[in-house]
C-alpha positions as semicolon CSV with decimal commas, in nm:
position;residue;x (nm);y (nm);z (nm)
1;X;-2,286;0,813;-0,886
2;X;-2,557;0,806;-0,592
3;X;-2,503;0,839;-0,278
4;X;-2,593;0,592;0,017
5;X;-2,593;0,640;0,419
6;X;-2,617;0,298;0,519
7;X;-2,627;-0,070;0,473
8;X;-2,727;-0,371;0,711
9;X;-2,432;-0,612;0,846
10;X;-2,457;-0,844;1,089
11;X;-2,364;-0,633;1,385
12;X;-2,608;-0,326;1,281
13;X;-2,621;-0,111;1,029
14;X;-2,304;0,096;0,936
15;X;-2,317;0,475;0,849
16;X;-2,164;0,563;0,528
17;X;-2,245;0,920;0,505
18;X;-1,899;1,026;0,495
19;X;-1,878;0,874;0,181
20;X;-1,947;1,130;-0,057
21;X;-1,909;1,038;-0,451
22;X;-1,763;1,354;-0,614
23;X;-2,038;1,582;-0,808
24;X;-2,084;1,544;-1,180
25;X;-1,892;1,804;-1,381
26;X;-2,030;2,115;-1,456
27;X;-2,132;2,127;-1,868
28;X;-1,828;2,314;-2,046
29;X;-1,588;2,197;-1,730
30;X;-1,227;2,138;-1,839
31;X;-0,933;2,000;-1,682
32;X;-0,665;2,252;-1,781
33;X;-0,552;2,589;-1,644
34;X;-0,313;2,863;-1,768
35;X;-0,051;3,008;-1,543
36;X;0,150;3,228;-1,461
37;X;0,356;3,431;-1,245
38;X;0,086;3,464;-0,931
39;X;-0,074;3,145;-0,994
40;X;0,183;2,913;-1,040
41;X;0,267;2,803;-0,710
42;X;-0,089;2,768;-0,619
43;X;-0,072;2,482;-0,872
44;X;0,184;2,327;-0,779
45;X;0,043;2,284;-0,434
46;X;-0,237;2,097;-0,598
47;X;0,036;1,838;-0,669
48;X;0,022;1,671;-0,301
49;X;-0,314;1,568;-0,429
50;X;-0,316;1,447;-0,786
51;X;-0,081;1,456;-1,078
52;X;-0,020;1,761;-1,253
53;X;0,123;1,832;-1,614
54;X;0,299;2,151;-1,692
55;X;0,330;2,279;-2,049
56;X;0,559;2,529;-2,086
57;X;0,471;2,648;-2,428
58;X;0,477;2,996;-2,595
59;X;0,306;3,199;-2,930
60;X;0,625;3,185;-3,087
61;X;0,655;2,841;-3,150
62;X;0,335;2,758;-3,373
63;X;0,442;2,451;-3,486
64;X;0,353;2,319;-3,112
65;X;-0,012;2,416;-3,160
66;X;-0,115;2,066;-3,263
67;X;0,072;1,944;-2,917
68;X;-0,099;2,217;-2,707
69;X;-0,476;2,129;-2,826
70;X;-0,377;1,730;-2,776
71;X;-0,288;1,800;-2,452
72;X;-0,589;1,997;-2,358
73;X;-0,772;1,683;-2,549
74;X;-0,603;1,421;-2,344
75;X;-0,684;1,657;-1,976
76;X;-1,024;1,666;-2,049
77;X;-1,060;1,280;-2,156
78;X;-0,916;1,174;-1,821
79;X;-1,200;1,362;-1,652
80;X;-0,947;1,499;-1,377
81;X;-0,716;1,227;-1,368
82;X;-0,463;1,499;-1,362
83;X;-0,419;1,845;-1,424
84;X;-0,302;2,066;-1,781
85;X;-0,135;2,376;-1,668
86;X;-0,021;2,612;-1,911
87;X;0,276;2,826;-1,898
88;X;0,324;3,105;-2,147
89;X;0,723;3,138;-2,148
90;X;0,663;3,513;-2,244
91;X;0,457;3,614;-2,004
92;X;0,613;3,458;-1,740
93;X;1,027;3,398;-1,769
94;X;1,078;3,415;-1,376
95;X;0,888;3,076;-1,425
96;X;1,131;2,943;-1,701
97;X;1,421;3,109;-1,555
98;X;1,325;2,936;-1,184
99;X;1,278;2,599;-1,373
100;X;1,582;2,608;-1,636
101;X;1,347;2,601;-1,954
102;X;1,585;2,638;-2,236
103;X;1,329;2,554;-2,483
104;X;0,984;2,527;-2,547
105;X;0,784;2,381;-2,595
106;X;0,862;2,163;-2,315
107;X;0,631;1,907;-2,073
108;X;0,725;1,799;-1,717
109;X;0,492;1,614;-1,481
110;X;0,501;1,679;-1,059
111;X;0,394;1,460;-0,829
112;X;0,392;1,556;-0,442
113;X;0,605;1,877;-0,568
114;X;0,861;1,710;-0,723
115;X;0,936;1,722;-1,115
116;X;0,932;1,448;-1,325
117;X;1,111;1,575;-1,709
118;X;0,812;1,443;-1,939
119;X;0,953;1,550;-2,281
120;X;1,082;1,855;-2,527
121;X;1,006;1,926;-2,862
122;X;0,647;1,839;-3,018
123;X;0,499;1,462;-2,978
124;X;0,191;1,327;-3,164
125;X;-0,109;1,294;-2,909
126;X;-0,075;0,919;-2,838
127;X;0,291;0,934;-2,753
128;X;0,235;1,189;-2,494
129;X;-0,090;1,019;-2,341
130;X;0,136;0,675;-2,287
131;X;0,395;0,924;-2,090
132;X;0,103;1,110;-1,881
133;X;-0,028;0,760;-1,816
134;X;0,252;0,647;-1,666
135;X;0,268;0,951;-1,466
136;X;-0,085;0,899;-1,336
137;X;0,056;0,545;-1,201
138;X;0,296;0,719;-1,019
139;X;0,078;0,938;-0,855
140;X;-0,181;0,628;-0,809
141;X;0,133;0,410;-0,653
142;X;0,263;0,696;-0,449
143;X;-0,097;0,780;-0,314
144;X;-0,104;1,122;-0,472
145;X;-0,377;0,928;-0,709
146;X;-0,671;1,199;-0,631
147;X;-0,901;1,364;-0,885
148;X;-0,823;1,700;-0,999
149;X;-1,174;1,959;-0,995
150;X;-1,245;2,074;-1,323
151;X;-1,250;2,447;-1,402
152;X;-1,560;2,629;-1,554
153;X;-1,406;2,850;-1,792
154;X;-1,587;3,254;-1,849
155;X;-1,850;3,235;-2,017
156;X;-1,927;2,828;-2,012
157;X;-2,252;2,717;-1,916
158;X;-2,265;2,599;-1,543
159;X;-2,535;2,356;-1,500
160;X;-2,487;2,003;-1,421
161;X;-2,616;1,676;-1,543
162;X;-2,554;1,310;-1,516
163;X;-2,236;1,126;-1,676
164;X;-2,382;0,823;-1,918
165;X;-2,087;0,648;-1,869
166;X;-2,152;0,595;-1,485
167;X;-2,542;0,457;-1,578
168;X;-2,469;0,071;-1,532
169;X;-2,282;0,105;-1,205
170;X;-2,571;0,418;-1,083
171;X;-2,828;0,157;-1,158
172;X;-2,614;-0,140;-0,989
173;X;-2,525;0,023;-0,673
174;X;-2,930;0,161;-0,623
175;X;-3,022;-0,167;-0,619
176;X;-2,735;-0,263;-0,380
177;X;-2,559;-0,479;-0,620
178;X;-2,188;-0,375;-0,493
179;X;-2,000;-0,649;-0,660
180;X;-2,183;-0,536;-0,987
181;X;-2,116;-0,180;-0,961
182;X;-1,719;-0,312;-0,911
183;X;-1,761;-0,472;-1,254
184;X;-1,885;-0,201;-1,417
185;X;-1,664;0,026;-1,310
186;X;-1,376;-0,226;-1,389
187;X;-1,529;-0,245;-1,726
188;X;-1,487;0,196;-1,764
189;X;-1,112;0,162;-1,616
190;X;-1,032;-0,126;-1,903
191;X;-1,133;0,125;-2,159
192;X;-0,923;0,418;-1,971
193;X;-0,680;0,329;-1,682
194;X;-0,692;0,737;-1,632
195;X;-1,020;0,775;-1,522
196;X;-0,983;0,904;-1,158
197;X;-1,412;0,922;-1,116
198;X;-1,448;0,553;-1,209
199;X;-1,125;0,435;-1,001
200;X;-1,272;0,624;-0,694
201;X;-1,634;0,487;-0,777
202;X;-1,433;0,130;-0,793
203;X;-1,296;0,171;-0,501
204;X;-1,608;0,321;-0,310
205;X;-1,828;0,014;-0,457
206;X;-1,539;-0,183;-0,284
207;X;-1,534;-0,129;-0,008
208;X;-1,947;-0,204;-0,028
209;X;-1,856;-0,512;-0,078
210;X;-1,549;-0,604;0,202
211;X;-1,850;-0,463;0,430
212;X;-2,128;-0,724;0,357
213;X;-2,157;-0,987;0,624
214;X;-1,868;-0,806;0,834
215;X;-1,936;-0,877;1,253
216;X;-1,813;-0,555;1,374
217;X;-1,780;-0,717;1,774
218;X;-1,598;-0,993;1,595
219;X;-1,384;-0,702;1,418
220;X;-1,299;-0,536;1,681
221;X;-1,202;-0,831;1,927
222;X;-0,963;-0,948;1,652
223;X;-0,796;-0,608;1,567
224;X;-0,741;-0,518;1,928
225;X;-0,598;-0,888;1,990
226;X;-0,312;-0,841;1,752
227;X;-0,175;-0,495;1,628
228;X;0,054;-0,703;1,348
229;X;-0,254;-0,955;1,230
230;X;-0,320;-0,707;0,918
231;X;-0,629;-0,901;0,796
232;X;-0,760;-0,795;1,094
233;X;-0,665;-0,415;1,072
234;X;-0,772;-0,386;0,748
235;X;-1,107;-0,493;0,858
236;X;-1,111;-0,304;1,136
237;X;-1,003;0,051;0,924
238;X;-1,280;-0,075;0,651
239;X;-1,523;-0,066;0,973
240;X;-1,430;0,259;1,119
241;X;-1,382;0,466;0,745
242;X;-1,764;0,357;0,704
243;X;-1,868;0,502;1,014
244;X;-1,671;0,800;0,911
245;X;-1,376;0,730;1,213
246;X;-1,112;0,826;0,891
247;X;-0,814;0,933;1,120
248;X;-0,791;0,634;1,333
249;X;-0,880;0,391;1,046
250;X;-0,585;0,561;0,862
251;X;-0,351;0,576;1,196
252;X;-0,415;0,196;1,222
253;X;-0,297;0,116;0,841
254;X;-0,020;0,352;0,881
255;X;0,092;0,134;1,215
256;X;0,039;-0,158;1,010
257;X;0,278;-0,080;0,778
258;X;0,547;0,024;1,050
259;X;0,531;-0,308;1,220
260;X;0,504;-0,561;0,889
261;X;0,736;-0,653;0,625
262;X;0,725;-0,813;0,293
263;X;0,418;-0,873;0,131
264;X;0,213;-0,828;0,429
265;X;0,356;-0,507;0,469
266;X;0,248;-0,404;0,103
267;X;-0,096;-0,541;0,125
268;X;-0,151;-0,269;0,462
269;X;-0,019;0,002;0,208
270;X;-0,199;-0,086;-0,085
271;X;-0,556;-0,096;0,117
272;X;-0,459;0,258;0,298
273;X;-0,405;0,404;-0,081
274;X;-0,741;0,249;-0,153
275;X;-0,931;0,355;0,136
276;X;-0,750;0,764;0,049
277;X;-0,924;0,697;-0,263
278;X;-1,279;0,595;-0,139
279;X;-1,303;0,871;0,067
280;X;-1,133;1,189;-0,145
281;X;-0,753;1,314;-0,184
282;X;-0,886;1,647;-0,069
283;X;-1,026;1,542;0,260
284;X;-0,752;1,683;0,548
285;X;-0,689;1,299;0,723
286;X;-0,596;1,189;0,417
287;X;-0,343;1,468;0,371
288;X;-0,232;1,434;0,709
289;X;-0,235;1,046;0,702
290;X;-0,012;1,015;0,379
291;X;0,249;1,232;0,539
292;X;0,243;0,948;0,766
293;X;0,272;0,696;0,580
294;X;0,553;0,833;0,400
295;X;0,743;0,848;0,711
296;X;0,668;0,499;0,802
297;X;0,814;0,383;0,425
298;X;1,095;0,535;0,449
């Protein structure tokens, strides 16, 4: 996806610099790691920031190889949507010990470091993508929804090139055709719900288009006026996330959410998860910021 800095409103041009699409994969990239006893935390860390899979799988049970190369299939079709990590059982029982694996092979998801049983035994490949799918929704809902960075295995060739499937919405949002670029990447997440790079170029075209025509006195007046009127907060954190203000924009939807109820309320939290989305999981005020807004749920 291309990048833009700026783009006229009434009220003067806005600075969008901070939004940075994510890099095209290197060629070879894949989405799965192996782990093990020094690692494995490390990974699970990752988990505050998108969904992870764990396989707990070992050499003994061949009959699981099928599973373990659908697995690795279905990781590097969802483009980072989550992330495969591999546990040999053998090579690392403190890990199976720890996690009470009687058996392998065995699947569990985690989501902001807490696991989620997935299944045991083998599954055929569709089976297991409608369970990681619904575990990528729970990340999503739980804004823990971020892209996972794919790993360049030894040996794999490094250089980088354009996706195809992002060509309609490229060529949409260089000619500054926002709503378009929405469409087409609509059209990507039809065909796979999973695909973190089109949800976050969905959301970033989005937010393009909440932007057009915005008065940003106007904004500003109204959001100041009333700290519950959440139409006007969420224009006001749209404004200040494109001029790259992310911790106040993020402070404001998080207050928003304290002080509403009801479906107000949900529409403050669904446009903070959105706006975490537009500008990265791994950016630090969007860690911090969730955090918050966990507190102010519950």
């Amino acid at each position: 996806m291309v990048g833009m800095t700026s783009v006229p409103f009434r009220g003067g041009a806005i600075d969008l610099s901070a939004l940075k699409p994510a890099p095209p994969a290197p060629a070879g990239a894949v989405w799965w790691v192996e782990a093990d006893d020094r690692t494995f935390e490390s990974h699970l860390a990752l988990s505050m920031q998108h969904p992870l899979v764990v396989e707990f799988w070992s050499p003994r049970a061949p009959n699981a190889a099928r599973m373990s190369a659908d697995l690795k299939e279905l990781a590097n079709e969802a483009a980072g949507a989550f992330l495969l990590v591999r546990v040999n059982v053998d090579e690392a029982p403190a890990i199976a010990q720890a996690l009470q694996v009687s058996a392998v092979p065995m699947v569990v998801g985690v989501v902001g470091g807490q696991l989620a049983p997935m299944f045991q035994g083998t599954t055929d490949k569709a089976q297991a993508k409608a369970v990681i799918d619904q575990l990528v929704m729970l990340a999503n809902s739980n804004g823990m929804g971020g892209r996972a960075q794919p790993v360049v295995p030894e040996g794999a060739e490094a250089a980088a090139g354009p996706d195809p499937r992002f060509e309609a919405a490229d060529a949409a949002l260089e000619q500054g055709d926002f709503a378009g670029a929405v469409a087409e990447f609509e059209k990507l997440l039809a065909a796979n719900p999973a695909d973190a790079e089109a949800s976050a170029g969905k959301a970033q075209a989005s937010l393009m288009v909440r932007l057009q025509g915005l008065d940003a006195a106007a904004t500003q007046a109204a959001a100041a006026a009333d700290p519950a009127d959440v139409d006007a907060q969420l224009a006001m954190a749209d404004l200040e996330v494109a001029n790259g203000r992310l911790e106040p924009a993020f402070a404001r939807l998080v207050e928003a959410v304290r002080l509403t109820s009801g479906p107000e309320r949900e529409k403050a939290r669904t446009r903070l998860l959105e706006l975490f989305e537009t500008v990265g999981a791994a950016e630090p005020a969007v860690l911090s910021a969730r955090r918050d807004l966990m507190s102010a749920l519950f």
